[in-house]
Amino acid sequence: MNDARTATLHRVTGETDITVTINLDGTGRAVIDTGIGFFDHMLTALARHGMVDIDVTAKGDLEVDFHHTVEDVGITLGQAFRKALGDKKGVRRFGHALVPLDEALAEVVVDLSGRPFLAWDLPFPTEKIGIMDTELFEEFFRAFAMSAMITLHVTRKVGRNSHHIAESAFKAAARALRMAVEFDPRAVGIVPSTKGVL
């Protein structure tokens, strides 16, 4: 069992400069500054409902569009998550959550499989929430799943309001990830795989 499941990563490209710190055994504290207000709001929800501490500072080419910043935050956060998770001994591995927000209901299922995959079925009725393109949420979750090396299924069950749909998905992801990374008291020191490695 790891004593401190934390990681800090700094990633610089020609388009973004991102620093992420994560503590998987935190209290839900979030310090987020990506320059994209609604994205900050979603990452804050991810931390709060996942009971992980997340610090994100991102400087990106927002004058071009938000794509590079959102995707690169997903990459960096996913890499930090993977590093903090360590050898995965003793974790539950699987997590799932159904989370409502008014008329919207999203389901997220996760497997800390070591096999990166995103199954995405979260249609939005509008192209934007405020000034943020709704198509960027899929880019974030894909980048996160690929970099964290996890299998992630995100599904809209119902919903008419784009804000509600996005927020229910982030909260469901938070709860599913929280379940998956929790330690199983019946499996201390055991990698939850018949292969012995994840």
PDB file of C-alpha atoms in Angstrom, residues 69-178:
ATOM      1  CA  THR A  69      -5.511  23.728 -23.463  1.00  0.00           C
ATOM      2  CA  VAL A  70      -8.365  21.320 -22.712  1.00  0.00           C
ATOM      3  CA  GLU A  71      -6.662  18.353 -24.371  1.00  0.00           C
ATOM      4  CA  ASP A  72      -3.268  19.046 -22.816  1.00  0.00           C
ATOM      5  CA  VAL A  73      -4.777  19.424 -19.351  1.00  0.00           C
ATOM      6  CA  GLY A  74      -6.347  15.999 -19.912  1.00  0.00           C
ATOM      7  CA  ILE A  75      -2.971  14.548 -20.918  1.00  0.00           C
ATOM      8  CA  THR A  76      -1.100  16.066 -17.967  1.00  0.00           C
ATOM      9  CA  LEU A  77      -3.790  15.212 -15.413  1.00  0.00           C
ATOM     10  CA  GLY A  78      -3.947  11.660 -16.744  1.00  0.00           C
ATOM     11  CA  GLN A  79      -0.177  11.247 -16.511  1.00  0.00           C
ATOM     12  CA  ALA A  80      -0.195  12.585 -12.953  1.00  0.00           C
ATOM     13  CA  PHE A  81      -3.075  10.273 -12.021  1.00  0.00           C
ATOM     14  CA  ARG A  82      -1.206   7.263 -13.390  1.00  0.00           C
ATOM     15  CA  LYS A  83       1.991   8.207 -11.564  1.00  0.00           C
ATOM     16  CA  ALA A  84       0.177   8.794  -8.261  1.00  0.00           C
ATOM     17  CA  LEU A  85      -1.645   5.474  -8.551  1.00  0.00           C
ATOM     18  CA  GLY A  86       1.631   3.561  -8.538  1.00  0.00           C
ATOM     19  CA  ASP A  87       1.531  -0.238  -8.767  1.00  0.00           C
ATOM     20  CA  LYS A  88      -2.238  -0.383  -8.042  1.00  0.00           C
ATOM     21  CA  LYS A  89      -1.776  -2.946  -5.274  1.00  0.00           C
ATOM     22  CA  GLY A  90      -4.817  -3.149  -3.040  1.00  0.00           C
ATOM     23  CA  VAL A  91      -7.117  -0.890  -5.062  1.00  0.00           C
ATOM     24  CA  ARG A  92     -10.658  -1.831  -6.028  1.00  0.00           C
ATOM     25  CA  ARG A  93      -9.777  -1.300  -9.725  1.00  0.00           C
ATOM     26  CA  PHE A  94     -13.375  -0.923 -10.965  1.00  0.00           C
ATOM     27  CA  GLY A  95     -15.685   1.976 -10.307  1.00  0.00           C
ATOM     28  CA  HIS A  96     -19.084   3.089 -11.511  1.00  0.00           C
ATOM     29  CA  ALA A  97     -21.522   5.905 -10.836  1.00  0.00           C
ATOM     30  CA  LEU A  98     -24.862   7.235 -12.017  1.00  0.00           C
ATOM     31  CA  VAL A  99     -25.196  10.898 -11.134  1.00  0.00           C
ATOM     32  CA  PRO A 100     -28.216  13.134 -11.774  1.00  0.00           C
ATOM     33  CA  LEU A 101     -28.333  16.884 -12.124  1.00  0.00           C
ATOM     34  CA  ASP A 102     -31.943  17.945 -12.446  1.00  0.00           C
ATOM     35  CA  GLU A 103     -33.223  16.391 -15.711  1.00  0.00           C
ATOM     36  CA  ALA A 104     -29.772  15.096 -16.740  1.00  0.00           C
ATOM     37  CA  LEU A 105     -28.357  11.711 -15.785  1.00  0.00           C
ATOM     38  CA  ALA A 106     -24.872  10.511 -16.685  1.00  0.00           C
ATOM     39  CA  GLU A 107     -23.213   7.158 -16.117  1.00  0.00           C
ATOM     40  CA  VAL A 108     -19.464   6.617 -15.884  1.00  0.00           C
ATOM     41  CA  VAL A 109     -17.740   3.241 -15.527  1.00  0.00           C
ATOM     42  CA  VAL A 110     -13.977   2.934 -15.065  1.00  0.00           C
ATOM     43  CA  ASP A 111     -11.425   0.138 -15.061  1.00  0.00           C
ATOM     44  CA  LEU A 112      -7.850   0.871 -13.999  1.00  0.00           C
ATOM     45  CA  SER A 113      -6.922  -1.701 -16.599  1.00  0.00           C
ATOM     46  CA  GLY A 114      -3.654  -0.463 -18.024  1.00  0.00           C
ATOM     47  CA  ARG A 115      -5.455  -0.569 -21.379  1.00  0.00           C
ATOM     48  CA  PRO A 116      -6.421   2.941 -22.477  1.00  0.00           C
ATOM     49  CA  PHE A 117      -9.875   3.241 -24.022  1.00  0.00           C
ATOM     50  CA  LEU A 118     -12.696   5.760 -24.096  1.00  0.00           C
ATOM     51  CA  ALA A 119     -16.259   4.796 -24.977  1.00  0.00           C
ATOM     52  CA  TRP A 120     -18.167   8.072 -25.364  1.00  0.00           C
ATOM     53  CA  ASP A 121     -21.905   8.469 -25.782  1.00  0.00           C
ATOM     54  CA  LEU A 122     -22.649  11.887 -24.318  1.00  0.00           C
ATOM     55  CA  PRO A 123     -24.455  13.977 -26.935  1.00  0.00           C
ATOM     56  CA  PHE A 124     -25.087  17.647 -26.209  1.00  0.00           C
ATOM     57  CA  PRO A 125     -28.081  19.613 -27.514  1.00  0.00           C
ATOM     58  CA  THR A 126     -25.937  22.750 -27.982  1.00  0.00           C
ATOM     59  CA  GLU A 127     -22.512  23.357 -29.498  1.00  0.00           C
ATOM     60  CA  LYS A 128     -21.382  25.592 -26.659  1.00  0.00           C
ATOM     61  CA  ILE A 129     -21.767  26.132 -22.932  1.00  0.00           C
ATOM     62  CA  GLY A 130     -21.014  29.801 -22.577  1.00  0.00           C
ATOM     63  CA  ILE A 131     -17.940  30.194 -24.751  1.00  0.00           C
ATOM     64  CA  MET A 132     -16.704  26.600 -24.399  1.00  0.00           C
ATOM     65  CA  ASP A 133     -17.291  24.106 -27.210  1.00  0.00           C
ATOM     66  CA  THR A 134     -19.133  21.058 -25.882  1.00  0.00           C
ATOM     67  CA  GLU A 135     -17.152  18.771 -28.219  1.00  0.00           C
ATOM     68  CA  LEU A 136     -14.079  19.509 -26.086  1.00  0.00           C
ATOM     69  CA  PHE A 137     -15.367  17.419 -23.198  1.00  0.00           C
ATOM     70  CA  GLU A 138     -14.827  14.278 -25.243  1.00  0.00           C
ATOM     71  CA  GLU A 139     -11.307  15.486 -26.059  1.00  0.00           C
ATOM     72  CA  PHE A 140     -10.570  15.992 -22.361  1.00  0.00           C
ATOM     73  CA  PHE A 141     -11.839  12.596 -21.289  1.00  0.00           C
ATOM     74  CA  ARG A 142     -10.060  10.841 -24.176  1.00  0.00           C
ATOM     75  CA  ALA A 143      -6.760  12.535 -23.346  1.00  0.00           C
ATOM     76  CA  PHE A 144      -7.203  11.708 -19.662  1.00  0.00           C
ATOM     77  CA  ALA A 145      -8.094   8.047 -20.268  1.00  0.00           C
ATOM     78  CA  MET A 146      -5.241   7.475 -22.735  1.00  0.00           C
ATOM     79  CA  SER A 147      -2.650   9.121 -20.492  1.00  0.00           C
ATOM     80  CA  ALA A 148      -3.922   7.511 -17.286  1.00  0.00           C
ATOM     81  CA  MET A 149      -4.007   4.115 -19.051  1.00  0.00           C
ATOM     82  CA  ILE A 150      -7.578   3.396 -17.977  1.00  0.00           C
ATOM     83  CA  THR A 151     -10.766   2.186 -19.640  1.00  0.00           C
ATOM     84  CA  LEU A 152     -13.500   4.795 -19.352  1.00  0.00           C
ATOM     85  CA  HIS A 153     -17.140   4.640 -20.446  1.00  0.00           C
ATOM     86  CA  VAL A 154     -19.132   7.882 -20.336  1.00  0.00           C
ATOM     87  CA  THR A 155     -22.821   7.737 -21.229  1.00  0.00           C
ATOM     88  CA  ARG A 156     -25.689  10.197 -21.197  1.00  0.00           C
ATOM     89  CA  LYS A 157     -28.798   8.403 -20.009  1.00  0.00           C
ATOM     90  CA  VAL A 158     -31.088  11.437 -20.308  1.00  0.00           C
ATOM     91  CA  GLY A 159     -30.741  15.212 -20.424  1.00  0.00           C
ATOM     92  CA  ARG A 160     -31.794  18.364 -22.242  1.00  0.00           C
ATOM     93  CA  ASN A 161     -29.593  21.075 -20.708  1.00  0.00           C
ATOM     94  CA  SER A 162     -25.956  21.042 -21.838  1.00  0.00           C
ATOM     95  CA  HIS A 163     -24.652  22.505 -18.575  1.00  0.00           C
ATOM     96  CA  HIS A 164     -26.460  19.825 -16.587  1.00  0.00           C
ATOM     97  CA  ILE A 165     -25.250  17.049 -18.897  1.00  0.00           C
ATOM     98  CA  ALA A 166     -21.601  18.107 -18.622  1.00  0.00           C
ATOM     99  CA  GLU A 167     -21.729  18.559 -14.869  1.00  0.00           C
ATOM    100  CA  SER A 168     -23.454  15.229 -14.244  1.00  0.00           C
ATOM    101  CA  ALA A 169     -20.760  13.528 -16.365  1.00  0.00           C
ATOM    102  CA  PHE A 170     -17.868  15.113 -14.459  1.00  0.00           C
ATOM    103  CA  LYS A 171     -19.461  14.288 -11.110  1.00  0.00           C
ATOM    104  CA  ALA A 172     -20.108  10.708 -12.222  1.00  0.00           C
ATOM    105  CA  ALA A 173     -16.490  10.424 -13.379  1.00  0.00           C
ATOM    106  CA  ALA A 174     -15.359  11.732 -10.006  1.00  0.00           C
ATOM    107  CA  ARG A 175     -17.410   9.182  -8.072  1.00  0.00           C
ATOM    108  CA  ALA A 176     -16.380   6.288 -10.339  1.00  0.00           C
ATOM    109  CA  LEU A 177     -12.689   7.161 -10.099  1.00  0.00           C
ATOM    110  CA  ARG A 178     -12.982   7.580  -6.337  1.00  0.00           C
TER     111      ARG A 178
END
